[in-house]
Amino acid sequence: MNEQTLLALIERVENGTATDEELGVYNAWCNSFQRTGEPVPDFETVRAEMLQRINAQIGHKPVRRLRYRIAAAAAVLLLLISGGIYLYMQPSGQLMADKSPSAVPVTDKAVLTLADGTTITLGEAAEGELATQSGAKITKHKDNQLSYESVSEGKDSDLAYNTLRMPRGEKYRVTLPDGSQVWLNASSSLRFPTSFTGGERVVELSGEAYFEIAAQPSRPFKVKTGQMEVQVLGTKFNIMAYPDEPEIKSTLVQGGVRLYAESGEVVLKPGQQGLFNGRQAGFRVKQVNAADVMAWKNGFFVFNDEDMAVIMRAIERWYDVDIVLTPGVANKKFGAVISQRKDIASVLKALELTGSIHFKIEGRKITVAQQ
């Protein structure tokens, strides 16, 4: 495998477009650290070490002496990639990608509610124009995409709102009238006008969505989540505001955003996440891997040392199951990279292989207990 091919593979793992087998390699690398109790180093550090090893192997320059564990992990990752080794689970609790046949999770139908109350079940609607409302043409495209195109200049008095609702197990991408794009996650809803008029662009979100906002400096874009508000001019960011989550999480990928609440406000920089729980004053801000946060958009769950309760809530939303956690299970920590193409039986089987938990399945009810 040449240098260019290897670096391209590393990029795919980092940005969430890797295949299941490539994810298996990544997870194996994570395990090489978890088994020793050491934190996983940042990907840029390991990338630099691997580049040096490649260059040394082809005679460009010697390998610089970096921290031994990082160098060893880079060597292991190179060996796994070149040898095509595909792992499933390690005792450390880091979930491997399953090699069983992929299966699509249970999917209900997404529903679009028009301003007059008319509902359109998108899974049953044909591709093409769905309706025209208040100066906007609504079109359904393939691959769960919807677009709004302004065909006439709307007035404030003509402002009409549509609502796009996702059931468990389905996602949709919508292009708003201003050209902004929104990826709406499972069990989420977005309320938005069919045309943006006036001095600002405002939408309302419940659940999770990733936004790429068309820059219009004279008209800021706002996302309202009930307890807080995000204001941007032109940027890329992710908001998770599910009602059953203890915190609203806003993650900035590119540009700049300002988070507002009655108790305070904060401006985020790229790679930062603002957390708001409504009970404490102001926001908490932490540095995160934005690619991990938005992995759901590319068909993956990525969990880094998360409570089992957090992982199970995400699985509930995607697989349309109801999960019961017995005492002592909710706070167990796991790291996982899970393809959303996997059937739930494969996911649960992989988790059970840690030896610390057991699943009891009764129809759509799943009980999680300590092993």
XYZ file of C-alpha atoms in Angstrom:
371
model
C 0.000 0.000 0.000
C 1.565 3.309 -1.051
C 1.684 6.502 0.971
C -1.139 8.213 -0.882
C -3.496 5.251 -0.481
C -2.775 4.949 3.222
C -3.281 8.652 3.883
C -6.585 8.565 1.985
C -7.718 5.697 4.201
C -6.772 7.638 7.347
C -8.796 10.607 6.100
C -11.872 8.418 5.589
C -11.642 7.059 9.125
C -11.284 10.548 10.525
C -14.124 12.200 8.594
C -16.681 9.396 8.999
C -16.716 7.953 5.470
C -14.730 4.788 6.185
C -16.083 1.328 5.407
C -16.923 -1.196 8.119
C -13.576 -2.963 7.622
C -11.678 0.333 7.890
C -13.620 1.071 11.082
C -12.501 -2.285 12.417
C -8.900 -1.195 11.920
C -9.561 2.104 13.676
C -11.199 0.349 16.632
C -8.287 -2.036 16.932
C -5.998 0.952 17.173
C -8.148 2.421 19.961
C -7.974 -0.887 21.804
C -4.177 -0.868 21.786
C -4.430 2.086 24.156
C -7.476 1.088 26.196
C -5.858 -2.194 27.198
C -3.035 -0.236 28.855
C -5.319 2.340 30.443
C -3.728 5.189 28.481
C -5.803 7.851 26.706
C -6.039 7.577 22.934
C -3.797 10.287 21.406
C -5.209 12.790 18.951
C -5.416 11.608 15.376
C -3.095 14.320 14.057
C -0.248 13.085 16.278
C -0.628 9.504 15.085
C -0.964 10.668 11.464
C 2.365 12.504 11.773
C 4.036 9.405 13.287
C 2.680 7.173 10.526
C 3.909 9.552 7.836
C 7.375 9.454 9.341
C 7.307 5.661 9.393
C 6.230 5.550 5.756
C 8.937 7.986 4.737
C 11.533 6.006 6.670
C 10.426 2.778 4.978
C 10.873 4.292 1.507
C 14.145 5.965 2.459
C 13.069 9.605 2.681
C 14.096 10.400 6.249
C 14.574 8.747 9.647
C 11.743 8.278 12.128
C 11.731 10.896 14.830
C 11.638 9.477 18.362
C 8.087 10.143 19.596
C 6.342 8.738 22.618
C 6.776 4.946 22.497
C 3.102 4.052 22.851
C 2.079 6.320 19.976
C 4.796 4.909 17.759
C 3.767 1.371 18.644
C 0.110 2.125 17.940
C 0.977 3.604 14.566
C 2.973 0.497 13.721
C 0.054 -1.732 14.768
C -2.330 0.286 12.614
C -0.026 -0.012 9.607
C 0.247 -3.760 10.144
C -3.522 -4.193 10.451
C -4.207 -2.202 7.314
C -1.562 -3.904 5.196
C -2.527 -7.361 6.464
C -6.270 -6.847 6.094
C -6.905 -8.019 9.674
C -10.530 -7.510 10.741
C -11.309 -7.606 14.455
C -14.694 -7.858 16.122
C -14.360 -7.119 19.837
C -11.651 -6.682 22.410
C -12.127 -7.140 26.185
C -11.496 -3.443 26.802
C -15.084 -2.575 25.855
C -14.332 -0.830 22.548
C -16.922 -2.039 20.048
C -15.733 -3.499 16.755
C -17.635 -3.410 13.479
C -19.564 -6.627 12.908
C -18.897 -8.734 9.807
C -22.417 -10.148 9.621
C -24.625 -9.136 6.681
C -25.877 -5.559 6.869
C -29.559 -4.980 7.478
C -31.543 -1.745 7.351
C -33.027 -0.725 10.735
C -36.784 -0.429 11.157
C -37.938 2.677 9.286
C -41.286 4.402 9.668
C -42.216 7.210 7.313
C -41.106 10.836 7.454
C -44.012 13.293 7.413
C -44.137 16.840 6.057
C -46.925 19.014 7.474
C -47.868 22.003 5.319
C -49.067 25.382 6.581
C -52.742 24.495 6.012
C -52.418 21.289 8.060
C -52.136 18.945 5.088
C -49.741 16.067 5.790
C -47.584 14.338 3.191
C -46.067 10.948 4.003
C -42.785 11.307 2.170
C -42.096 7.593 1.893
C -45.293 7.183 -0.112
C -44.951 10.320 -2.253
C -43.424 10.149 -5.721
C -40.316 12.114 -6.581
C -41.004 15.519 -8.077
C -43.002 18.582 -7.094
C -45.112 18.049 -3.967
C -46.750 21.448 -3.533
C -46.387 25.196 -3.935
C -46.898 27.326 -0.850
C -46.457 31.055 -0.243
C -44.057 31.586 -3.098
C -42.052 28.373 -2.682
C -41.995 25.178 -4.752
C -41.524 22.032 -2.636
C -39.786 19.148 -4.397
C -38.975 15.623 -3.267
C -35.706 14.143 -4.556
C -34.174 10.694 -4.338
C -32.160 9.554 -1.318
C -34.406 11.223 1.275
C -33.944 14.784 0.087
C -36.388 17.671 0.029
C -35.921 21.174 -1.399
C -37.691 24.520 -1.202
C -37.232 26.903 -4.125
C -38.519 30.473 -4.104
C -40.639 31.127 -7.189
C -42.020 34.509 -6.123
C -41.160 37.172 -3.551
C -43.031 36.521 -0.326
C -44.323 39.125 2.123
C -44.359 39.030 5.900
C -48.133 38.630 5.785
C -47.707 35.533 3.593
C -45.340 33.798 6.022
C -46.240 30.102 6.139
C -44.542 27.413 8.212
C -43.948 23.766 7.335
C -42.837 21.057 9.761
C -40.689 18.072 8.813
C -40.903 15.181 11.323
C -38.600 12.178 11.407
C -39.707 8.903 13.008
C -37.272 6.544 14.674
C -34.826 5.063 12.196
C -34.994 7.664 9.435
C -33.065 10.773 8.400
C -33.746 13.465 5.826
C -31.896 16.305 4.125
C -33.761 19.521 3.332
C -32.609 22.529 1.338
C -34.254 25.652 2.727
C -35.461 28.582 0.574
C -32.231 30.539 1.179
C -30.042 27.635 0.034
C -29.077 26.535 3.546
C -29.027 22.770 4.047
C -30.192 20.800 7.061
C -29.640 17.103 7.783
C -32.389 16.026 10.212
C -31.671 13.016 12.424
C -34.068 10.288 13.611
C -36.812 11.205 16.116
C -36.392 14.893 15.275
C -38.521 17.692 13.860
C -37.792 20.987 12.124
C -40.270 23.872 11.760
C -39.351 26.480 9.147
C -40.946 29.076 6.853
C -41.506 28.366 3.172
C -39.698 31.644 2.447
C -37.468 33.853 4.578
C -38.667 37.459 4.850
C -37.663 40.329 7.068
C -34.342 40.856 8.796
C -33.653 37.345 10.071
C -34.053 33.664 9.221
C -35.544 31.574 12.034
C -36.190 27.826 12.342
C -37.217 25.671 15.323
C -35.603 22.331 16.154
C -36.513 19.437 18.403
C -34.008 16.572 18.313
C -30.772 16.666 16.311
C -29.714 18.310 13.072
C -26.569 19.339 11.227
C -26.689 22.733 9.495
C -24.745 24.260 6.612
C -25.935 27.862 6.480
C -25.858 30.051 3.383
C -24.029 33.268 4.234
C -26.256 36.358 4.318
C -24.522 38.898 6.600
C -27.521 41.214 6.632
C -29.900 38.439 7.738
C -28.656 36.272 10.626
C -29.846 32.673 10.855
C -31.324 31.527 14.171
C -32.155 28.070 15.490
C -34.544 27.924 18.438
C -34.627 24.807 20.610
C -37.079 25.907 23.318
C -34.649 26.706 26.132
C -31.881 28.273 24.070
C -31.086 29.846 20.717
C -28.195 29.637 18.267
C -27.394 32.614 16.033
C -25.118 32.433 12.988
C -24.319 34.330 9.786
C -22.805 31.574 7.639
C -21.391 28.416 9.183
C -21.539 24.659 9.750
C -22.698 23.274 13.078
C -24.573 20.464 14.811
C -27.278 20.776 17.470
C -28.559 17.925 19.615
C -31.653 18.968 21.562
C -33.650 15.809 22.223
C -36.250 16.174 25.001
C -34.955 13.020 26.742
C -31.348 14.211 26.882
C -30.144 16.077 30.004
C -28.241 18.694 27.975
C -28.522 20.579 24.705
C -25.244 20.206 22.812
C -24.205 22.674 20.114
C -21.021 21.836 18.197
C -19.304 24.217 15.807
C -17.603 22.720 12.740
C -16.785 25.868 10.779
C -17.376 29.603 11.162
C -18.785 31.074 14.351
C -21.971 30.834 16.390
C -23.377 32.574 19.445
C -25.486 30.615 21.940
C -28.171 32.475 23.866
C -30.203 31.577 26.952
C -31.824 33.577 29.746
C -28.924 32.663 32.020
C -26.160 33.811 29.680
C -24.506 33.531 26.282
C -21.280 32.239 24.744
C -19.479 32.398 21.389
C -18.053 29.103 20.093
C -14.938 28.527 18.026
C -14.552 25.632 15.546
C -14.088 22.347 17.379
C -15.859 23.588 20.511
C -19.101 22.270 21.972
C -21.435 24.335 24.140
C -23.522 22.424 26.690
C -26.663 23.819 28.312
C -28.905 21.971 30.758
C -31.350 24.703 31.825
C -30.640 24.168 35.524
C -27.201 25.752 35.807
C -26.318 29.325 34.939
C -24.714 29.851 31.545
C -22.988 27.338 29.297
C -20.167 24.833 29.647
C -17.725 24.762 26.734
C -15.388 21.903 25.853
C -13.174 20.868 22.950
C -14.487 17.915 20.906
C -13.782 16.014 17.708
C -16.436 17.531 15.437
C -16.181 14.580 13.024
C -17.276 12.231 15.817
C -20.234 14.459 16.727
C -21.554 14.585 13.167
C -20.780 10.940 12.318
C -24.526 10.164 12.394
C -24.867 12.247 9.208
C -22.550 9.775 7.449
C -24.269 6.671 8.813
C -22.326 5.958 12.020
C -22.635 6.253 15.767
C -19.384 7.274 17.456
C -19.218 7.138 21.259
C -16.115 8.053 23.233
C -16.232 6.807 26.822
C -20.000 7.392 27.027
C -22.450 6.086 29.621
C -24.448 3.058 28.516
C -27.602 5.160 29.019
C -26.436 7.625 26.338
C -25.610 4.828 23.875
C -28.928 3.077 24.441
C -30.958 6.251 23.884
C -29.255 6.687 20.495
C -29.966 3.057 19.615
C -33.612 3.485 20.642
C -34.055 6.382 18.240
C -32.501 4.588 15.292
C -33.803 1.038 15.671
C -37.303 1.858 16.958
C -37.020 -0.235 20.125
C -37.761 0.471 23.779
C -34.843 -0.134 26.127
C -34.988 -0.737 29.883
C -31.792 -0.376 31.930
C -31.567 -2.376 35.149
C -29.770 -0.884 38.193
C -26.021 -0.479 37.835
C -25.949 -0.484 34.035
C -26.695 3.131 33.084
C -23.332 4.557 34.158
C -21.100 1.863 32.664
C -18.661 3.462 30.220
C -18.178 2.248 26.647
C -16.424 3.398 23.508
C -18.105 2.403 20.264
C -18.108 3.000 16.524
C -21.330 1.508 15.160
C -22.461 1.420 11.538
C -26.131 2.359 11.236
C -26.391 -0.201 8.443
C -26.071 -3.017 10.973
C -29.166 -4.780 12.267
C -29.788 -4.391 15.977
C -29.103 -8.067 16.697
C -25.530 -7.610 15.459
C -25.046 -4.487 17.565
C -26.343 -6.116 20.755
C -24.315 -9.267 20.162
C -21.150 -7.194 19.825
C -21.873 -5.314 23.046
C -22.494 -8.569 24.899
C -19.035 -9.796 23.954
C -17.550 -7.324 26.433
C -18.661 -9.816 29.082
C -20.116 -7.091 31.297
C -23.707 -6.759 30.038
C -26.525 -8.975 28.791
C -29.589 -8.206 26.659
C -33.018 -9.797 27.011
C -35.220 -9.253 23.955
C -39.017 -9.417 24.192
C -40.510 -8.141 20.941
C -39.495 -4.497 20.676
C -38.608 -4.293 24.364
C -34.944 -4.828 25.252
C -33.766 -5.130 28.843
C -30.110 -4.413 29.609
C -28.660 -6.121 32.697
C -25.243 -6.718 34.190
C -23.678 -10.020 33.210
